[in-house]
Amino acid sequence: MATLLHIDSSVFPGEASSSRSVTAAFRKVWEEQHPEGTVVYRDLAAAPVPHITAAAWSAGYAAPSERTPEQSTAFAARVKLIEELEQADTVLIGAPMYNFSIPSTLKAWLDSVLLLGRTAGEAPSAQGTPVVVVASRGGSYAPGTPREGFEFVQNYLEAVLKGTLGLDLDFIVPELTMAPRNPAMSELVPLYHASRERAFEDATTKAKELAKRLAA
């Protein structure tokens, strides 16, 4: 049976969140394609992963017999997250842009699952696993826009997810999500609607494509 690891990190619930709305659409199609599949869901806003501690970090470089009780407990929590990643056939991540970067809760998850010699290094343990990231943002940071240089979500996640963890990365980018609520952006509302529609279409298409890929 196929396993989807679904991670949301938006602080806003349900349809109030653009990233959650699109990840939900992807998951719905994925579940339709895999009626007997498994979904492992982590809502990092509702149940945050602890930020990395010295004990959790240093335990990854210590032999099991040499770890302190504190290190062993902290490392066990990291291993649980790592195993969820390793056992997933597809990974889905909602990554809204907050202050030009990802939510700190998502960064905490990444800090836990990135372990040199296992998930990172010469032969990353989850290498090749497809990951779809819904990178929503209130404005536009696309190439050629005035704030192109402030885009630290896709650049960062590409370096970590693809460059370090070796995952097969794809992005869905709903942008201009603040346009309907910000009078100064009123002229951009049509572009927002077009971006939102395209994001849902991409979610459906990518979920079906990955279903065929897993079935092959």
Coordinates of C-alpha atoms in Angstrom, one line a residue:
M1 CA 0.0 0.0 0.0
A2 CA 1.2 3.5 -0.8
T3 CA 2.0 5.9 2.0
L4 CA 1.6 9.7 1.8
L5 CA 3.4 11.9 4.3
H6 CA 1.3 15.1 4.5
I7 CA 2.7 18.0 6.4
D8 CA 0.9 21.4 6.9
S9 CA 2.6 24.3 8.6
S10 CA 0.2 27.3 8.1
V11 CA -1.0 28.9 11.3
F12 CA -4.4 29.5 9.7
P13 CA -7.0 26.7 9.7
G14 CA -8.8 25.1 6.8
E15 CA -9.9 27.2 3.9
A16 CA -8.5 30.3 5.6
S17 CA -5.1 29.0 4.5
S18 CA -4.2 28.9 0.8
S19 CA -1.5 26.3 1.4
R20 CA -3.9 24.0 3.4
S21 CA -6.6 24.4 0.8
V22 CA -4.3 23.2 -2.0
T23 CA -2.6 20.4 0.0
A24 CA -6.1 19.2 0.9
A25 CA -7.0 19.1 -2.8
F26 CA -3.9 17.1 -3.6
R27 CA -4.5 14.7 -0.7
K28 CA -8.2 14.2 -1.8
V29 CA -7.1 13.1 -5.3
W30 CA -4.2 11.1 -4.0
E31 CA -6.6 9.1 -1.6
E32 CA -9.0 8.6 -4.5
Q33 CA -6.1 7.0 -6.5
H34 CA -5.0 5.0 -3.5
P35 CA -8.2 4.0 -1.6
E36 CA -6.2 1.4 0.4
G37 CA -3.3 3.7 1.0
T38 CA -2.0 5.2 4.2
V39 CA -1.8 8.9 5.1
V40 CA 0.6 10.0 7.9
Y41 CA -0.5 13.6 8.7
R42 CA 1.4 16.2 10.7
D43 CA -0.1 19.5 11.5
L44 CA 2.9 21.5 12.7
A45 CA 0.8 24.4 13.8
A46 CA -1.5 22.3 16.0
A47 CA 1.3 19.9 17.2
P48 CA 4.7 21.6 16.7
V49 CA 7.8 19.5 16.5
P50 CA 10.2 20.7 19.2
H51 CA 13.0 22.9 18.0
I52 CA 16.3 21.1 17.9
T53 CA 18.2 20.9 21.1
A54 CA 21.8 20.2 21.9
A55 CA 20.9 16.8 23.2
A56 CA 18.9 15.9 20.0
W57 CA 21.6 17.2 17.8
S58 CA 24.6 15.7 19.5
A59 CA 22.9 12.3 19.8
G60 CA 23.1 11.9 16.1
Y61 CA 26.9 11.8 16.3
A62 CA 27.2 9.6 19.4
A63 CA 27.2 5.8 19.5
P64 CA 23.9 4.5 21.1
S65 CA 25.8 3.0 24.0
E66 CA 27.4 6.4 24.7
R67 CA 24.2 8.5 24.7
T68 CA 22.9 10.0 27.9
P69 CA 19.3 9.3 28.8
E70 CA 18.4 12.8 27.6
Q71 CA 20.1 12.2 24.3
S72 CA 18.4 8.9 23.8
T73 CA 14.9 10.4 24.5
A74 CA 15.6 13.3 22.1
F75 CA 17.0 11.1 19.4
A76 CA 14.1 8.7 19.6
A77 CA 11.8 11.6 18.7
R78 CA 14.0 12.5 15.7
V79 CA 14.1 8.8 14.5
K80 CA 10.3 8.7 14.5
L81 CA 10.1 11.7 12.2
I82 CA 12.9 10.3 10.0
E83 CA 11.2 6.9 9.7
E84 CA 8.0 8.6 8.6
L85 CA 10.0 10.3 5.8
E86 CA 11.8 7.1 4.8
Q87 CA 8.6 5.1 4.7
A88 CA 6.7 7.6 2.6
D89 CA 6.1 6.9 -1.1
T90 CA 5.1 10.6 -1.6
V91 CA 5.6 13.6 0.6
L92 CA 3.3 16.6 0.6
I93 CA 4.3 19.9 2.3
G94 CA 2.4 23.1 2.9
A95 CA 4.9 25.9 3.1
P96 CA 3.4 29.3 3.3
M97 CA 5.8 32.3 3.2
Y98 CA 6.1 34.2 6.5
N99 CA 8.4 37.2 6.5
F100 CA 10.1 35.9 3.3
S101 CA 10.8 32.5 4.7
I102 CA 9.2 29.2 5.9
P103 CA 7.3 28.9 9.2
S104 CA 9.7 28.1 12.1
T105 CA 7.7 25.0 12.8
L106 CA 8.6 23.6 9.4
K107 CA 12.2 24.5 9.9
A108 CA 12.1 22.6 13.2
W109 CA 10.8 19.5 11.3
L110 CA 13.6 19.8 8.8
D111 CA 16.2 20.2 11.5
S112 CA 15.0 16.9 13.0
V113 CA 14.8 14.8 9.8
L114 CA 18.1 16.0 8.4
L115 CA 20.7 13.6 9.8
L116 CA 24.2 13.3 8.2
G117 CA 25.0 9.7 7.4
R118 CA 21.4 8.7 7.1
T119 CA 19.0 11.1 5.4
A120 CA 21.8 13.3 4.2
G121 CA 25.3 12.5 2.8
E122 CA 26.5 10.3 0.0
A123 CA 23.4 8.0 0.0
P124 CA 20.4 9.8 1.5
S125 CA 17.9 7.2 2.8
A126 CA 14.8 8.8 1.2
Q127 CA 16.6 9.7 -2.0
G128 CA 14.3 9.8 -5.0
T129 CA 11.0 10.1 -3.0
P130 CA 8.7 12.6 -4.8
V131 CA 7.9 15.6 -2.7
V132 CA 5.3 18.3 -3.6
V133 CA 5.6 21.6 -1.8
V134 CA 2.7 24.1 -1.8
A135 CA 4.6 27.3 -1.4
S136 CA 1.9 30.0 -1.0
R137 CA 2.7 33.7 -0.6
G138 CA 0.8 36.9 -0.1
G139 CA 2.6 38.7 -3.0
S140 CA 4.6 37.6 -5.9
Y141 CA 8.3 36.9 -5.8
A142 CA 8.6 35.4 -9.3
P143 CA 11.6 36.2 -11.5
G144 CA 11.3 39.7 -12.9
T145 CA 9.1 41.0 -10.0
P146 CA 10.3 43.9 -7.7
R147 CA 10.7 41.5 -4.8
E148 CA 12.4 38.6 -6.6
G149 CA 15.4 38.9 -4.3
F150 CA 13.2 38.4 -1.2
E151 CA 12.3 34.8 -2.2
F152 CA 13.8 32.6 0.4
V153 CA 11.2 29.8 0.5
Q154 CA 11.7 27.9 -2.8
N155 CA 15.5 28.6 -2.9
Y156 CA 15.9 27.3 0.7
L157 CA 13.7 24.2 0.3
E158 CA 15.3 23.3 -3.0
A159 CA 18.7 23.3 -1.2
V160 CA 17.4 21.2 1.7
L161 CA 14.8 18.9 0.1
K162 CA 16.5 18.3 -3.2
G163 CA 20.2 19.2 -2.7
T164 CA 20.6 17.6 0.7
L165 CA 17.9 15.0 1.3
G166 CA 17.9 14.0 -2.4
L167 CA 14.1 14.1 -2.8
D168 CA 12.4 14.5 -6.2
L169 CA 11.1 18.1 -5.7
D170 CA 8.1 19.8 -7.3
F171 CA 6.5 23.1 -6.4
I172 CA 3.0 24.5 -6.6
V173 CA 2.9 28.2 -6.0
P174 CA -0.4 30.0 -5.2
E175 CA 0.6 33.7 -5.1
L176 CA -0.9 37.1 -4.4
T177 CA -3.1 35.6 -1.7
M178 CA -3.3 38.9 0.1
A179 CA -4.9 40.7 -2.9
P180 CA -8.5 40.1 -2.0
R181 CA -7.9 41.6 1.5
N182 CA -5.5 44.4 0.7
P183 CA -7.1 47.4 -1.0
A184 CA -3.7 48.4 -2.3
M185 CA -3.5 45.1 -4.3
S186 CA -7.1 45.3 -5.7
E187 CA -5.9 45.5 -9.3
L188 CA -4.1 42.2 -8.7
V189 CA -7.2 40.2 -7.7
P190 CA -7.7 38.7 -11.2
L191 CA -4.2 37.5 -11.1
Y192 CA -4.7 36.0 -7.6
H193 CA -7.8 34.1 -8.9
A194 CA -5.9 32.8 -11.9
S195 CA -3.0 31.7 -9.6
R196 CA -5.4 30.0 -7.2
E197 CA -7.2 28.1 -10.0
R198 CA -3.8 27.0 -11.5
A199 CA -2.7 25.8 -8.1
F200 CA -5.7 23.5 -7.7
E201 CA -5.3 22.3 -11.2
D202 CA -1.6 21.5 -10.6
A203 CA -2.5 19.7 -7.3
T204 CA -4.9 17.4 -9.2
T205 CA -2.5 16.8 -12.1
K206 CA 0.5 16.1 -9.9
A207 CA -1.5 13.8 -7.6
K208 CA -2.7 11.7 -10.6
E209 CA 0.8 11.7 -12.1
L210 CA 2.4 10.4 -8.9
A211 CA -0.3 7.8 -8.6
K212 CA 0.6 6.4 -12.1
R213 CA 4.2 6.6 -11.3
L214 CA 3.7 4.5 -8.1
A215 CA 1.6 2.0 -10.0
A216 CA 4.2 1.5 -12.7

